[in-house]
mmCIF file of C-alpha atoms and ligand atoms in Angstrom:
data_model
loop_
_atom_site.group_PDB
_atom_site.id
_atom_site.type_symbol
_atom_site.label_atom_id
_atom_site.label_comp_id
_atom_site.label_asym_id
_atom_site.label_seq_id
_atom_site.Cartn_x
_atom_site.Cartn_y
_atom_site.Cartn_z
ATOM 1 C CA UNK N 232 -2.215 -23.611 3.447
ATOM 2 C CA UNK N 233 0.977 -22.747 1.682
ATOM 3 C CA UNK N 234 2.143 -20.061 4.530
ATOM 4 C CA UNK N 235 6.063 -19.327 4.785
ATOM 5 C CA UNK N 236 7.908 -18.782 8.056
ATOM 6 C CA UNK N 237 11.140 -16.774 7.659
ATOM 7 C CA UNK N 238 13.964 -17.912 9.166
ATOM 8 C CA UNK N 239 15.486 -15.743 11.315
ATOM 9 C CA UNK N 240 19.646 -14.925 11.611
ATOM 10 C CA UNK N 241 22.297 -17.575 13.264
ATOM 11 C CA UNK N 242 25.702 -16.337 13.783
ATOM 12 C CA UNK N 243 27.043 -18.910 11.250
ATOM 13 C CA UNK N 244 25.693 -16.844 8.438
ATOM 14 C CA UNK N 245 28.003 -14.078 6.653
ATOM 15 C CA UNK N 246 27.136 -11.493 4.055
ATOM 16 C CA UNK N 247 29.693 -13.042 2.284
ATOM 17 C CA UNK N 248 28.886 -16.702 1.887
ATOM 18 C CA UNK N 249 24.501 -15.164 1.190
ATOM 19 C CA UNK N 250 26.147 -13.546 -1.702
ATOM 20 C CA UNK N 251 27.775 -15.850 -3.076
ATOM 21 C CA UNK N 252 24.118 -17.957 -2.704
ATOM 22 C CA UNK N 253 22.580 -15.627 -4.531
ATOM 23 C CA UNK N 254 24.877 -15.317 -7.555
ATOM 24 C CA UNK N 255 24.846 -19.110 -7.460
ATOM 25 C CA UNK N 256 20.576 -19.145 -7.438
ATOM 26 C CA UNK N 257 20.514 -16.277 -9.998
ATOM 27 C CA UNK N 258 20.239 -16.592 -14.244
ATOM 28 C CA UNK N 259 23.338 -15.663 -16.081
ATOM 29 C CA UNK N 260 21.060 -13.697 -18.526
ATOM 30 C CA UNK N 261 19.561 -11.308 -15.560
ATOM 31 C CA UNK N 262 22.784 -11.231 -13.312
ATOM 32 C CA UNK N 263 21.780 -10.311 -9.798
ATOM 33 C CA UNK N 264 24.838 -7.807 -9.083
ATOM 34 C CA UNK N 265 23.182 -5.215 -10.626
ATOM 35 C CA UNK N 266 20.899 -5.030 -8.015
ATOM 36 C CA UNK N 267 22.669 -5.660 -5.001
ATOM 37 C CA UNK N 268 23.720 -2.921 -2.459
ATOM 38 C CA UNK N 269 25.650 -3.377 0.392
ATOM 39 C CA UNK N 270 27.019 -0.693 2.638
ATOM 40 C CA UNK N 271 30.017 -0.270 1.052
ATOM 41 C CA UNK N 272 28.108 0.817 -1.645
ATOM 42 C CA UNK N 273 27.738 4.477 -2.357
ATOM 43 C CA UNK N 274 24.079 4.574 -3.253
ATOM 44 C CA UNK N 275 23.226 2.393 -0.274
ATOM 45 C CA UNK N 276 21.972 5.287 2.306
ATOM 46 C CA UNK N 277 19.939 7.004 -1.005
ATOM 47 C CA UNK N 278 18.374 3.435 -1.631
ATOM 48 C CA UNK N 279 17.439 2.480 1.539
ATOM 49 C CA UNK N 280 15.972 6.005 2.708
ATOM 50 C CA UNK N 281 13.678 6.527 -0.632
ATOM 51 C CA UNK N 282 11.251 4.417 0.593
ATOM 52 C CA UNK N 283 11.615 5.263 4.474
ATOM 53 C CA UNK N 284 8.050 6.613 4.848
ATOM 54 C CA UNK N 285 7.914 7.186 8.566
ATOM 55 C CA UNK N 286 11.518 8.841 9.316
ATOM 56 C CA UNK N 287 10.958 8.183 12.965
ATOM 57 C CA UNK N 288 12.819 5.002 11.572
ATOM 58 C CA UNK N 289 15.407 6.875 9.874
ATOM 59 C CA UNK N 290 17.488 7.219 12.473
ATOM 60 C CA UNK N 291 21.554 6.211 12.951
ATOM 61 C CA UNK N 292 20.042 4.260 15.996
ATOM 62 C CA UNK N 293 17.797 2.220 13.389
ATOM 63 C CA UNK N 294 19.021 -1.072 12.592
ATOM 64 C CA UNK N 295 20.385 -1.270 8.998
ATOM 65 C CA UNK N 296 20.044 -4.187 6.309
ATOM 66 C CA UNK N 297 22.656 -6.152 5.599
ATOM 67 C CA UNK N 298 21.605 -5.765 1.871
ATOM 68 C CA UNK N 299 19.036 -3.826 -0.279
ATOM 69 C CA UNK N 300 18.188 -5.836 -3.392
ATOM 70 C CA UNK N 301 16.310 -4.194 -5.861
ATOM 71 C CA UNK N 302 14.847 -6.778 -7.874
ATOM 72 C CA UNK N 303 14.623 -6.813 -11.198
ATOM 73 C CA UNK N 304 13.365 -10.044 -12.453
ATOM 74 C CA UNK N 305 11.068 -12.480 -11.031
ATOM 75 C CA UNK N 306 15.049 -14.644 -10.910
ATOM 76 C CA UNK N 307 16.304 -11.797 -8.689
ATOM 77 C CA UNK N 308 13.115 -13.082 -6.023
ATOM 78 C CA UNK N 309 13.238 -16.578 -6.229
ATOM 79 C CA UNK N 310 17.370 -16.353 -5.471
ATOM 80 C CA UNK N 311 16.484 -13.977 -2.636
ATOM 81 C CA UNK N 312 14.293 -16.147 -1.252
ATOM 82 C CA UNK N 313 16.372 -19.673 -1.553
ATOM 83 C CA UNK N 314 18.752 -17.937 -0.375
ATOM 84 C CA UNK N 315 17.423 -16.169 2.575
ATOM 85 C CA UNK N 316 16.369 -20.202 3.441
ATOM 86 C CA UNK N 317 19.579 -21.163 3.218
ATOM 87 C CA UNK N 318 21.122 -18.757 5.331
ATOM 88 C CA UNK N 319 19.102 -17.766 8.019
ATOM 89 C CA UNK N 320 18.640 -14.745 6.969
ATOM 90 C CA UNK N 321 15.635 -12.548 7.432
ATOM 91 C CA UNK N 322 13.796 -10.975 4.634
ATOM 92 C CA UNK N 323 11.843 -7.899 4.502
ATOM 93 C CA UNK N 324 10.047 -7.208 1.841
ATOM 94 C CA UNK N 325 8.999 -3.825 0.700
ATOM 95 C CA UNK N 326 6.858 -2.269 -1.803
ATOM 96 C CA UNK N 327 6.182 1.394 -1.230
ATOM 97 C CA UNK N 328 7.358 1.684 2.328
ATOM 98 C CA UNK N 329 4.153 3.138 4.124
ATOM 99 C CA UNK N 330 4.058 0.611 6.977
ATOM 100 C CA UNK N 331 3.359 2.565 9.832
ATOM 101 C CA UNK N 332 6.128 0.559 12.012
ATOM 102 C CA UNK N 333 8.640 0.458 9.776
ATOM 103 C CA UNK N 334 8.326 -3.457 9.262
ATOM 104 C CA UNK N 335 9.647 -3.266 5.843
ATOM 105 C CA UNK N 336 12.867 -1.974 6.020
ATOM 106 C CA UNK N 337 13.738 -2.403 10.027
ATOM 107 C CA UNK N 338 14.306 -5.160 12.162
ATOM 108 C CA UNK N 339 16.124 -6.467 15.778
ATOM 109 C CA UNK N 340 17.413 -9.527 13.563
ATOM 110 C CA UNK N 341 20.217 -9.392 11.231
ATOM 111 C CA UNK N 342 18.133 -8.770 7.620
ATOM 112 C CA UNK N 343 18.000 -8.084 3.867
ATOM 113 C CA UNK N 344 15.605 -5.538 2.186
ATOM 114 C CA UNK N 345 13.901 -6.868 -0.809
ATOM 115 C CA UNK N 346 12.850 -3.796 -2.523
ATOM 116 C CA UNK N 347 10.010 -4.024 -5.065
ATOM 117 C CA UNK N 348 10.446 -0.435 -6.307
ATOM 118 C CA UNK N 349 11.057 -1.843 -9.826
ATOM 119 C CA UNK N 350 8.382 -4.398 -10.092
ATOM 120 C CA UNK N 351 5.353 -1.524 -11.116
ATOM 121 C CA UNK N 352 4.141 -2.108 -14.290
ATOM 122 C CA UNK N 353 0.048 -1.401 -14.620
ATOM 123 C CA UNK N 354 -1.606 -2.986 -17.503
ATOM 124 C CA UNK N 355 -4.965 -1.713 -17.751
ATOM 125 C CA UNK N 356 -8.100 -3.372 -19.786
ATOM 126 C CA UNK N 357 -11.323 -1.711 -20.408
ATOM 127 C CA UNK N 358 -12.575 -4.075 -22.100
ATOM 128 C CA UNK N 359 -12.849 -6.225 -19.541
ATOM 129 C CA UNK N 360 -12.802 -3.495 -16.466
ATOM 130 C CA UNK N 361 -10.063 -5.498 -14.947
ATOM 131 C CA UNK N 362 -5.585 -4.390 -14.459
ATOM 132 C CA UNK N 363 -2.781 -6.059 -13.445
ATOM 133 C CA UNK N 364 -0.891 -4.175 -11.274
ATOM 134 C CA UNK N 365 2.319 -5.259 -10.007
ATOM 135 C CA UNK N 366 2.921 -4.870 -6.226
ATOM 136 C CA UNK N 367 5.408 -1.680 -6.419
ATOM 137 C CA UNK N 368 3.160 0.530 -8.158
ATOM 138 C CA UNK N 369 1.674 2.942 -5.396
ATOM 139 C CA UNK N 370 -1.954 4.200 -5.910
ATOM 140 C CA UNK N 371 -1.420 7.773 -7.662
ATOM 141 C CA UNK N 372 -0.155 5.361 -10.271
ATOM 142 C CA UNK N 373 -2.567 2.841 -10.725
ATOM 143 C CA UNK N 374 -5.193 5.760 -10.640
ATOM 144 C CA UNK N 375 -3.609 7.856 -13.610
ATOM 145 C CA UNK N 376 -3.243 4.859 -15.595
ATOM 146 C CA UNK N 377 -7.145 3.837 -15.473
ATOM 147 C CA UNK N 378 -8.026 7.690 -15.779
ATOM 148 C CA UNK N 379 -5.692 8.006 -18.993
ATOM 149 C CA UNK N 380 -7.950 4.825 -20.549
ATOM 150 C CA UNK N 381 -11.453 6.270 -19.509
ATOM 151 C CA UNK N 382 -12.898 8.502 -17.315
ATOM 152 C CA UNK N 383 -15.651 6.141 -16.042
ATOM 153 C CA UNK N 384 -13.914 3.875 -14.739
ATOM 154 C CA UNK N 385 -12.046 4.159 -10.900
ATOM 155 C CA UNK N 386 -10.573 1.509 -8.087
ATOM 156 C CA UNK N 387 -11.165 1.408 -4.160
ATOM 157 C CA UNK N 388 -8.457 2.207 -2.559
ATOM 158 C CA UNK N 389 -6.575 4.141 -0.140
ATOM 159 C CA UNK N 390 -5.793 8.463 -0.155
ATOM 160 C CA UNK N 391 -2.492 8.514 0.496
ATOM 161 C CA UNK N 392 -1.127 9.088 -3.363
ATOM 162 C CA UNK N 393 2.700 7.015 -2.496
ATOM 163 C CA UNK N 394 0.858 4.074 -0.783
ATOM 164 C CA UNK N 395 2.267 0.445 -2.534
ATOM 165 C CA UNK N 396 -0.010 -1.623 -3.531
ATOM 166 C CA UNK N 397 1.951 -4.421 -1.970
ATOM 167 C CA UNK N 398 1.257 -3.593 1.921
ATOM 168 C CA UNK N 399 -1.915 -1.951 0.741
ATOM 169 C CA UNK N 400 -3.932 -4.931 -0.604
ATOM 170 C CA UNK N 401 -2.147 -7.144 2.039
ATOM 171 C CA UNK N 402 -3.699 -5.099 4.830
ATOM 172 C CA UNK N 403 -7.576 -4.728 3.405
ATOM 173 C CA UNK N 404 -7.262 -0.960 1.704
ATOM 174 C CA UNK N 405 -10.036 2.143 2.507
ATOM 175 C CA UNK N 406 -10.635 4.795 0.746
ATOM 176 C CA UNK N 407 -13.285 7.540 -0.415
ATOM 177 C CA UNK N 408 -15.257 4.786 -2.574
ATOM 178 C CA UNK N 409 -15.398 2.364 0.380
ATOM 179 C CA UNK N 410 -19.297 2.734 0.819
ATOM 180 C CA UNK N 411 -20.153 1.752 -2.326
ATOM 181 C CA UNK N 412 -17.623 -0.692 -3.625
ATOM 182 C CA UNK N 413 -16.106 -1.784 -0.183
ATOM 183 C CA UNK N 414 -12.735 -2.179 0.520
ATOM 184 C CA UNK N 415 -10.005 -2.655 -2.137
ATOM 185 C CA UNK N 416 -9.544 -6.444 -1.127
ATOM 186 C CA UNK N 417 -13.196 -7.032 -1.950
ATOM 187 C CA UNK N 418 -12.163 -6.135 -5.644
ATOM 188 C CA UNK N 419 -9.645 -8.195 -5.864
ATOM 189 C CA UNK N 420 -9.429 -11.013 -8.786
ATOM 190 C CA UNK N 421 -6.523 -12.804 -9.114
ATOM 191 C CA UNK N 422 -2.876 -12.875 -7.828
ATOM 192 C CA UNK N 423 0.695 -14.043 -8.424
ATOM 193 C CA UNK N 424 2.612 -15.064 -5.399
ATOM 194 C CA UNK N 425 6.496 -16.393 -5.230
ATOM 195 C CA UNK N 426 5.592 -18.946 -2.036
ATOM 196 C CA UNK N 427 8.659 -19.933 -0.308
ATOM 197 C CA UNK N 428 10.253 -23.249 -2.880
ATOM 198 C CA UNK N 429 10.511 -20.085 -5.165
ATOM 199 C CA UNK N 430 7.293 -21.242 -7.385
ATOM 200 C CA UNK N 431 5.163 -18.848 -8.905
ATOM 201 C CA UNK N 432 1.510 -19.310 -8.123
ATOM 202 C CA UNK N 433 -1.651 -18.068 -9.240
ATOM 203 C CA UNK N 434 -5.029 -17.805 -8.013
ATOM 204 C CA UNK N 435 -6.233 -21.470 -9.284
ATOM 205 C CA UNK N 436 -2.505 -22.812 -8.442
ATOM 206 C CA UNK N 437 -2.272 -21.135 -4.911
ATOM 207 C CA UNK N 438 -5.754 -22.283 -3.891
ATOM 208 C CA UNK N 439 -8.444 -20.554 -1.784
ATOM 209 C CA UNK N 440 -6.741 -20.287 1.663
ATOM 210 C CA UNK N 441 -3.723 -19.030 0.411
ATOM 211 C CA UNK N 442 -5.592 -16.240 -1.543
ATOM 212 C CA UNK N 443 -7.868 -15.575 0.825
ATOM 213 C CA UNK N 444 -4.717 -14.820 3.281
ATOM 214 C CA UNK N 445 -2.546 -12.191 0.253
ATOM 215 C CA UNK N 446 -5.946 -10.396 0.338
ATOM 216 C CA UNK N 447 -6.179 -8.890 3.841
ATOM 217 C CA UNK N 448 -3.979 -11.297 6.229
ATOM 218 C CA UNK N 449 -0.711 -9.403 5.847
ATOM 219 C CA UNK N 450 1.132 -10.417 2.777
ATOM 220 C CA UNK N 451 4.671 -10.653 3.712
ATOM 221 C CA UNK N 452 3.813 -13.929 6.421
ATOM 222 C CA UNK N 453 2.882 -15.505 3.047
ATOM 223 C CA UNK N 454 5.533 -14.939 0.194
ATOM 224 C CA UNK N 455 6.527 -12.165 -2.074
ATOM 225 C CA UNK N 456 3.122 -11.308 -3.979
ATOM 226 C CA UNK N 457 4.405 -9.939 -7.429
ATOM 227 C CA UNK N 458 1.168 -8.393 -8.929
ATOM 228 C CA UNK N 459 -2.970 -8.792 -8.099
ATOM 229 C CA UNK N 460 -5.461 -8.872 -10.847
ATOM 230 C CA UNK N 461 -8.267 -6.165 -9.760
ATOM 231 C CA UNK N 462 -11.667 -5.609 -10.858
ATOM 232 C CA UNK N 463 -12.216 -1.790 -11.624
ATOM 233 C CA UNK N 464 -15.439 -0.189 -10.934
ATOM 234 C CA UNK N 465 -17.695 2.375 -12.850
ATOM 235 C CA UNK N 466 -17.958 5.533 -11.747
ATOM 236 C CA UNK N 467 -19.960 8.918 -13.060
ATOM 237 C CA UNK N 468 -18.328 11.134 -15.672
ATOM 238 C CA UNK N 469 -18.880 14.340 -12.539
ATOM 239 C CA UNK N 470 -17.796 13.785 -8.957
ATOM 240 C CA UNK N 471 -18.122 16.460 -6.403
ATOM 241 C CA UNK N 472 -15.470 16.307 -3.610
ATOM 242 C CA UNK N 473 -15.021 18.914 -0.977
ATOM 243 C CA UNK N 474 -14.616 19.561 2.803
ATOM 244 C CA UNK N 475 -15.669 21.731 5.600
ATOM 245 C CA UNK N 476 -14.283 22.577 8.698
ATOM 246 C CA UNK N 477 -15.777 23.943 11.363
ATOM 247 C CA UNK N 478 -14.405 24.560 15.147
ATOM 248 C CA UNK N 479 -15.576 23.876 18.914
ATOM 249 C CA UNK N 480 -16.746 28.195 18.620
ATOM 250 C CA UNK N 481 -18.510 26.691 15.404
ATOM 251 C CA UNK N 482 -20.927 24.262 16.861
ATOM 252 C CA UNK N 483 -18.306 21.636 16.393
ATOM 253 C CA UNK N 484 -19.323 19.102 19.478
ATOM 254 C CA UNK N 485 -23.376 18.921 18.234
ATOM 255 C CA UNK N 486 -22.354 18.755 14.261
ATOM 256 C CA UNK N 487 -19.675 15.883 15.047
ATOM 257 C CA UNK N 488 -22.807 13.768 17.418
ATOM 258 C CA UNK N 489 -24.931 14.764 14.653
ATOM 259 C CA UNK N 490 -22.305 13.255 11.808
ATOM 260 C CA UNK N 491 -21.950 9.745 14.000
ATOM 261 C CA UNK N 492 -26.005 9.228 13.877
ATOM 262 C CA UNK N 493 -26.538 10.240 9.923
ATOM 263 C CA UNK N 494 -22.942 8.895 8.158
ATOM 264 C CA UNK N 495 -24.239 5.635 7.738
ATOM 265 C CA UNK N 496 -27.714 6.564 6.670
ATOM 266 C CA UNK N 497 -26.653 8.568 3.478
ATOM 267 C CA UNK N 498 -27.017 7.317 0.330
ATOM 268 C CA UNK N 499 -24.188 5.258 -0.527
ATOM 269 C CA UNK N 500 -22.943 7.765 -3.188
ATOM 270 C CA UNK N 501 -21.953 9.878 -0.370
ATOM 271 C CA UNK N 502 -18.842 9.303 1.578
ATOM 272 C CA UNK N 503 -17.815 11.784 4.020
ATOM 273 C CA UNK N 504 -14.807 11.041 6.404
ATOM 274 C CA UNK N 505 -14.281 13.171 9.415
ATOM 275 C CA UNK N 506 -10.761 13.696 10.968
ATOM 276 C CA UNK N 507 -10.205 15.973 14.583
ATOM 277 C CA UNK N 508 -7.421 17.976 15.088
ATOM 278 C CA UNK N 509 -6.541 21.379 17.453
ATOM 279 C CA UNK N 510 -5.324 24.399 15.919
ATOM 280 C CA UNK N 511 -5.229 28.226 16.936
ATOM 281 C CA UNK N 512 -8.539 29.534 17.755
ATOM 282 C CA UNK N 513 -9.113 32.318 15.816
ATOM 283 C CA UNK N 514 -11.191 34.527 17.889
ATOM 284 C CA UNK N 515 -9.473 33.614 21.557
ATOM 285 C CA UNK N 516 -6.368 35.174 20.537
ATOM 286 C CA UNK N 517 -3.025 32.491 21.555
ATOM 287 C CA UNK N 518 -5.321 29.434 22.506
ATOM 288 C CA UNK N 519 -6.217 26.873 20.680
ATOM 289 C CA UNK N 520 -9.247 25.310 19.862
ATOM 290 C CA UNK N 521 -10.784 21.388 18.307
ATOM 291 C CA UNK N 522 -11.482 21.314 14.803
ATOM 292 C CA UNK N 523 -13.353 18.813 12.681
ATOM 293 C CA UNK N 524 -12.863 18.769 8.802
ATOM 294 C CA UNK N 525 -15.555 16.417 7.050
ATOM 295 C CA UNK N 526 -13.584 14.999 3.590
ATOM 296 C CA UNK N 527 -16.170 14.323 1.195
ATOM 297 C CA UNK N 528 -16.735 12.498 -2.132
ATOM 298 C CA UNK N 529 -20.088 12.369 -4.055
ATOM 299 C CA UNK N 530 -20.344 10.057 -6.920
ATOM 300 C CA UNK N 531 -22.835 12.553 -8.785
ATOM 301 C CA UNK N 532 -23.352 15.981 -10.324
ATOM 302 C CA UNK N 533 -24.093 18.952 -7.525
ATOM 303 C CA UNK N 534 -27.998 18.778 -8.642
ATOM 304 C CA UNK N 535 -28.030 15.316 -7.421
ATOM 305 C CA UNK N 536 -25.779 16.063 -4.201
ATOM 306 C CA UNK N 537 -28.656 18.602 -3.558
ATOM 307 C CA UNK N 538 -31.679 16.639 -3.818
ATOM 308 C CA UNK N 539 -30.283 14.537 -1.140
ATOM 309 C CA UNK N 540 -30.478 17.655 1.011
HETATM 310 C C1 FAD Z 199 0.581 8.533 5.220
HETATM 311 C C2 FAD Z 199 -0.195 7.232 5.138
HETATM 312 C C3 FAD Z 199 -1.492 7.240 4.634
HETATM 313 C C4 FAD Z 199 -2.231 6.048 4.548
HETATM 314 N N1 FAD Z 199 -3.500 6.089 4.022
HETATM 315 C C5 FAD Z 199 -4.222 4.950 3.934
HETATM 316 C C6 FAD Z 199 -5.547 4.962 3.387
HETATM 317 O O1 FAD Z 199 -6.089 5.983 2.996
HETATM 318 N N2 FAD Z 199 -6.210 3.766 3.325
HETATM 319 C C7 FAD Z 199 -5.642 2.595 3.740
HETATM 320 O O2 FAD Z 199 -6.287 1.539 3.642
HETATM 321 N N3 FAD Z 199 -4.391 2.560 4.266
HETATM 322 C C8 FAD Z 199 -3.679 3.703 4.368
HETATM 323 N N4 FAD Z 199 -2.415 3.661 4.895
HETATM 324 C C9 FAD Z 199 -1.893 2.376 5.382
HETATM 325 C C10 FAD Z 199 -1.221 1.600 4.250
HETATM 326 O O3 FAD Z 199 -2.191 1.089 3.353
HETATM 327 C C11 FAD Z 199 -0.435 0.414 4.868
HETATM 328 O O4 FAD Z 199 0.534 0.904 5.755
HETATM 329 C C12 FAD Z 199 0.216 -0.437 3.799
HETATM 330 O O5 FAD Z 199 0.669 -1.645 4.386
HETATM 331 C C13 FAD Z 199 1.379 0.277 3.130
HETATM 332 O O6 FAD Z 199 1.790 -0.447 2.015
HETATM 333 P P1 FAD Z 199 3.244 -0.161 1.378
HETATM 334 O O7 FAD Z 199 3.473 -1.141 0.294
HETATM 335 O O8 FAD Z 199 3.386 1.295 1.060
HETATM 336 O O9 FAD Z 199 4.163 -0.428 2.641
HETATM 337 P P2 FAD Z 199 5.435 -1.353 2.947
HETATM 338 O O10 FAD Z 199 6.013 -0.748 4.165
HETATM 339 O O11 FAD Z 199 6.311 -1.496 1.762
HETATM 340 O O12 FAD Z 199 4.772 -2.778 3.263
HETATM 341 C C14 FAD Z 199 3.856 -2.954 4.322
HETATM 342 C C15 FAD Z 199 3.803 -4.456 4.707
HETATM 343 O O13 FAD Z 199 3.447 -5.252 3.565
HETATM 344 C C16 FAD Z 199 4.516 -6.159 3.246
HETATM 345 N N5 FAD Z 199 4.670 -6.187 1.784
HETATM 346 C C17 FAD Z 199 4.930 -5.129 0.970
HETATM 347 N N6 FAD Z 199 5.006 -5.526 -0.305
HETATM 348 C C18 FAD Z 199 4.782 -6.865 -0.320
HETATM 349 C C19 FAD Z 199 4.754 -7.848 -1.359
HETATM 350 N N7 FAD Z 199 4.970 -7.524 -2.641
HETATM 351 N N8 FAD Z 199 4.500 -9.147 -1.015
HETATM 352 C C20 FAD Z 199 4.293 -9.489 0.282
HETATM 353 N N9 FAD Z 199 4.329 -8.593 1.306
HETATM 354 C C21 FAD Z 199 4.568 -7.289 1.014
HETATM 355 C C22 FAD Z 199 5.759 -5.596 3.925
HETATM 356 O O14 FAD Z 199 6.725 -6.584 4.179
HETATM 357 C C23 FAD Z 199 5.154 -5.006 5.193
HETATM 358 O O15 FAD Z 199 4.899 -6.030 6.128
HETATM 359 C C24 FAD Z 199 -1.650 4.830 4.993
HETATM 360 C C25 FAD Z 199 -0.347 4.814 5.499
HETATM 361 C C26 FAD Z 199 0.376 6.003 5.587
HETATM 362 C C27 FAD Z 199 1.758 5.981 6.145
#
C-alpha cells in the first residue's frame, strides 16, 4: 500500500529555508507566492480562522501554523508536499475544517496548513448519474449543483450544510439517505490522490488498498485526495421531511424504547434520526425537563408515508 507518513519538525528546519523549497518546487506559470501566508501577513488571522469550525481551537493558547497555503494548482500541492519531506515539516491538510478535534489546522509540532478552500469545483453528469467533486467543496454545494441539473437525482451524505467533502468521505459520511443507499463511501467511484513522490493517482493507478483506505480510513494518513468520482442516486420528485418533539411529561421514556425496537423495521424509505437534549419544562415552571426530537426523511408522497401507518 502506497500510505505516507509525515515527517514531523527538527529544529534544523526554518520558515525561511521551506520557503525558499517551495518557490524552488513550484511552476513559474502558477507562482506559489500568491498563496502563501505567513504571520506577518495581514490576512493571516482571517485565513486561518474561516475554516476554524470548532472555536474551542480558536484560542491565543492554540498552536499556530507556521504557514497557510491556499493552493491553487495541483503545482501548489505537489511543492507543499516535497517540500514538507524535505524539511521536516508537518502538514495538515484541510478541506472544510469540521474535524471535531481540530486536526486540520492544530498541532503540538511545528506545522503548515494546506488549505483546500480553492480546490471546489463540482462537475455534475446526468447522463451518467455520476460528479466529480473536488475535495473543498462542502455538501450544501455539491447538493445545489445536482438539484440545479435534476430534481431526481440526490447523494448520501452528511446534514451539516459546511461539511468538506475532504474529511467527510475520508471518515465514511451519514446522512438522512443512509438506509437506503448506505453511507456516502459506499457511493464512491473513483478518486485522485497526490501520494507522497507528488504523483497524481487514480483509482486504476492507486490500486485497491490504497482506495479502499481514501474511502473511510482517514484520508490525510494517505496523501492529499484532490477530488472523488461519486455515483448519484435517484430519488422521488416529493420527499416529506419533518420532526417531532415530544418531552419526559410527553411520554418521552416509552416513545424513545418504542423508537429503538421499530427504527430498523421501517421500510427503508423511512429514515428517522432521534437526538436527546434538556430544555425548560414547560409546565414545571424553572426546571427543566429531557426532550427527544425524531428528524425524519421519507422518500415518498404523504399518501405513501400514510399507508405505512
Ligand atoms: C457540526 C458538524 C456536523 C457534522 N455532521 C455530520 C453528518 O451529518 N454526517 C457525517 O457523516 N459527519 C458529520 N460530521 C463529521 C464530519 O463529516 C467530519 O468531521 C469530517 O472529517 C469533516 O470534514 P471537513 O473536510 O469539513 O474537515 P477537515 O477538518 O478539513 O478535515 C478532517 C480530516 O480530514 C483530513 N482531510 C481533509 N481534506 C483532505 C484531503 N483533501 N485529503 C486528505 N485528507 C483530508 C484532514 O487533514 C483531517 O484529518 C459533522 C461535523 C460537525 C462539526
Amino acid at each position: 500500500m502506497g500510505s505516507v507518513v509525515w515527517a514531523t519538525a527538527n529544529n534544523s528546519s526554518s520558515l525561511e529555508g521551506f520557503l525558499e523549497c517551495l518557490q524552488s518546487h513550484s511552476e513559474l506559470s502558477n507562482p506559489i507566492s500568491a498563496v502563501l501566508y505567513t504571520p506577518e501577513n495581514s490576512s493571516y488571522s482571517s485565513v486561518l480562522q474561516s475554516y476554524i469550525r470548532n472555536l474551542r481551537f480558536n484560542e491565543s493558547t492554540t498552536p499556530k501554523p507556521q504557514l497557510i497555503l491556499t493552493a491553487l494548482h495541483v503545482s501548489h500541492i505537489q511543492a507543499a508536499i516535497v517540500s514538507a519531506k524535505m524539511h521536516g515539516l508537518q502538514m495538515k491538510i484541510r478541506s472544510g475544517g469540521h474535524d471535531y478535534e481540530g486536526v486540520s489546522y492544530a498541532s503540538d509540532v511545528p506545522f503548515f496548513i494546506l488549505d483546500m478552500f480553492n480546490f471546489r469545483s463540482i462537475n455534475v453528469n446526468i447522463e451518467n448519474e455520476t460528479a466529480w467533486v473536488e475535495t473543498g467543496a462542502t455538501l450544501d454545494e455539491v447538493f445545489y449543483r445536482i438539484a440545479e441539473k435534476s430534481n431526481v437525482h440526490g447523494f448520501p451524505a452528511g446534514v451539516c450544510p459546511t461539511v468538506g467533502f475532504g474529511g467527510h468521505f475520508g471518515g465514511g459520511g451519514y446522512g438522512n439517505l443512509m438506509r437506503k443507499y448506505g453511507l456516502s463511501i459506499d457511493n464512491i467511484i473513483d478518486a485522485q490522490i497526490i501520494d507522497v513522490n507528488g504523483r497524481i493517482l487514480d483509482r486504476a493507478s492507486m490500486g485497491g488498498d490504497l482506495f479502499w483506505a481514501i474511502t473511510g480510513g482517514g484520508g490525510s494518513s494517505f496523501g492529499v485526495v484532490l477530488a472523488y468520482k461519486i455515483k448519484l442516486v435517484r430519488v422521488p420528485t416529493t420527499v416529506i421531511v419533518f420532526r417531532v418533539a415530544r418531552t419526559y411529561e410527553e411520554n418521552l421514556t416509552n416513545i424513545v424504547y418504542r423508537y429503538q425496537q421499530v427504527a430498523h423495521k421501517l421500510p427503508e424509505e423511512l429514515f428517522i434520526r432521534m437526538s436527546l437534549d434538556v430544555v425548560n419544562s414547560s409546565v414545571r415552571t424553572g426546571e427543566k425537563t429531557n426532550r427527544a426530537t425524531f428528524w425524519t426523511l421519507f422518500l415518498g408522497d404523504s399518501e405513501k408515508l400514510l399507508s405505512h401507518e
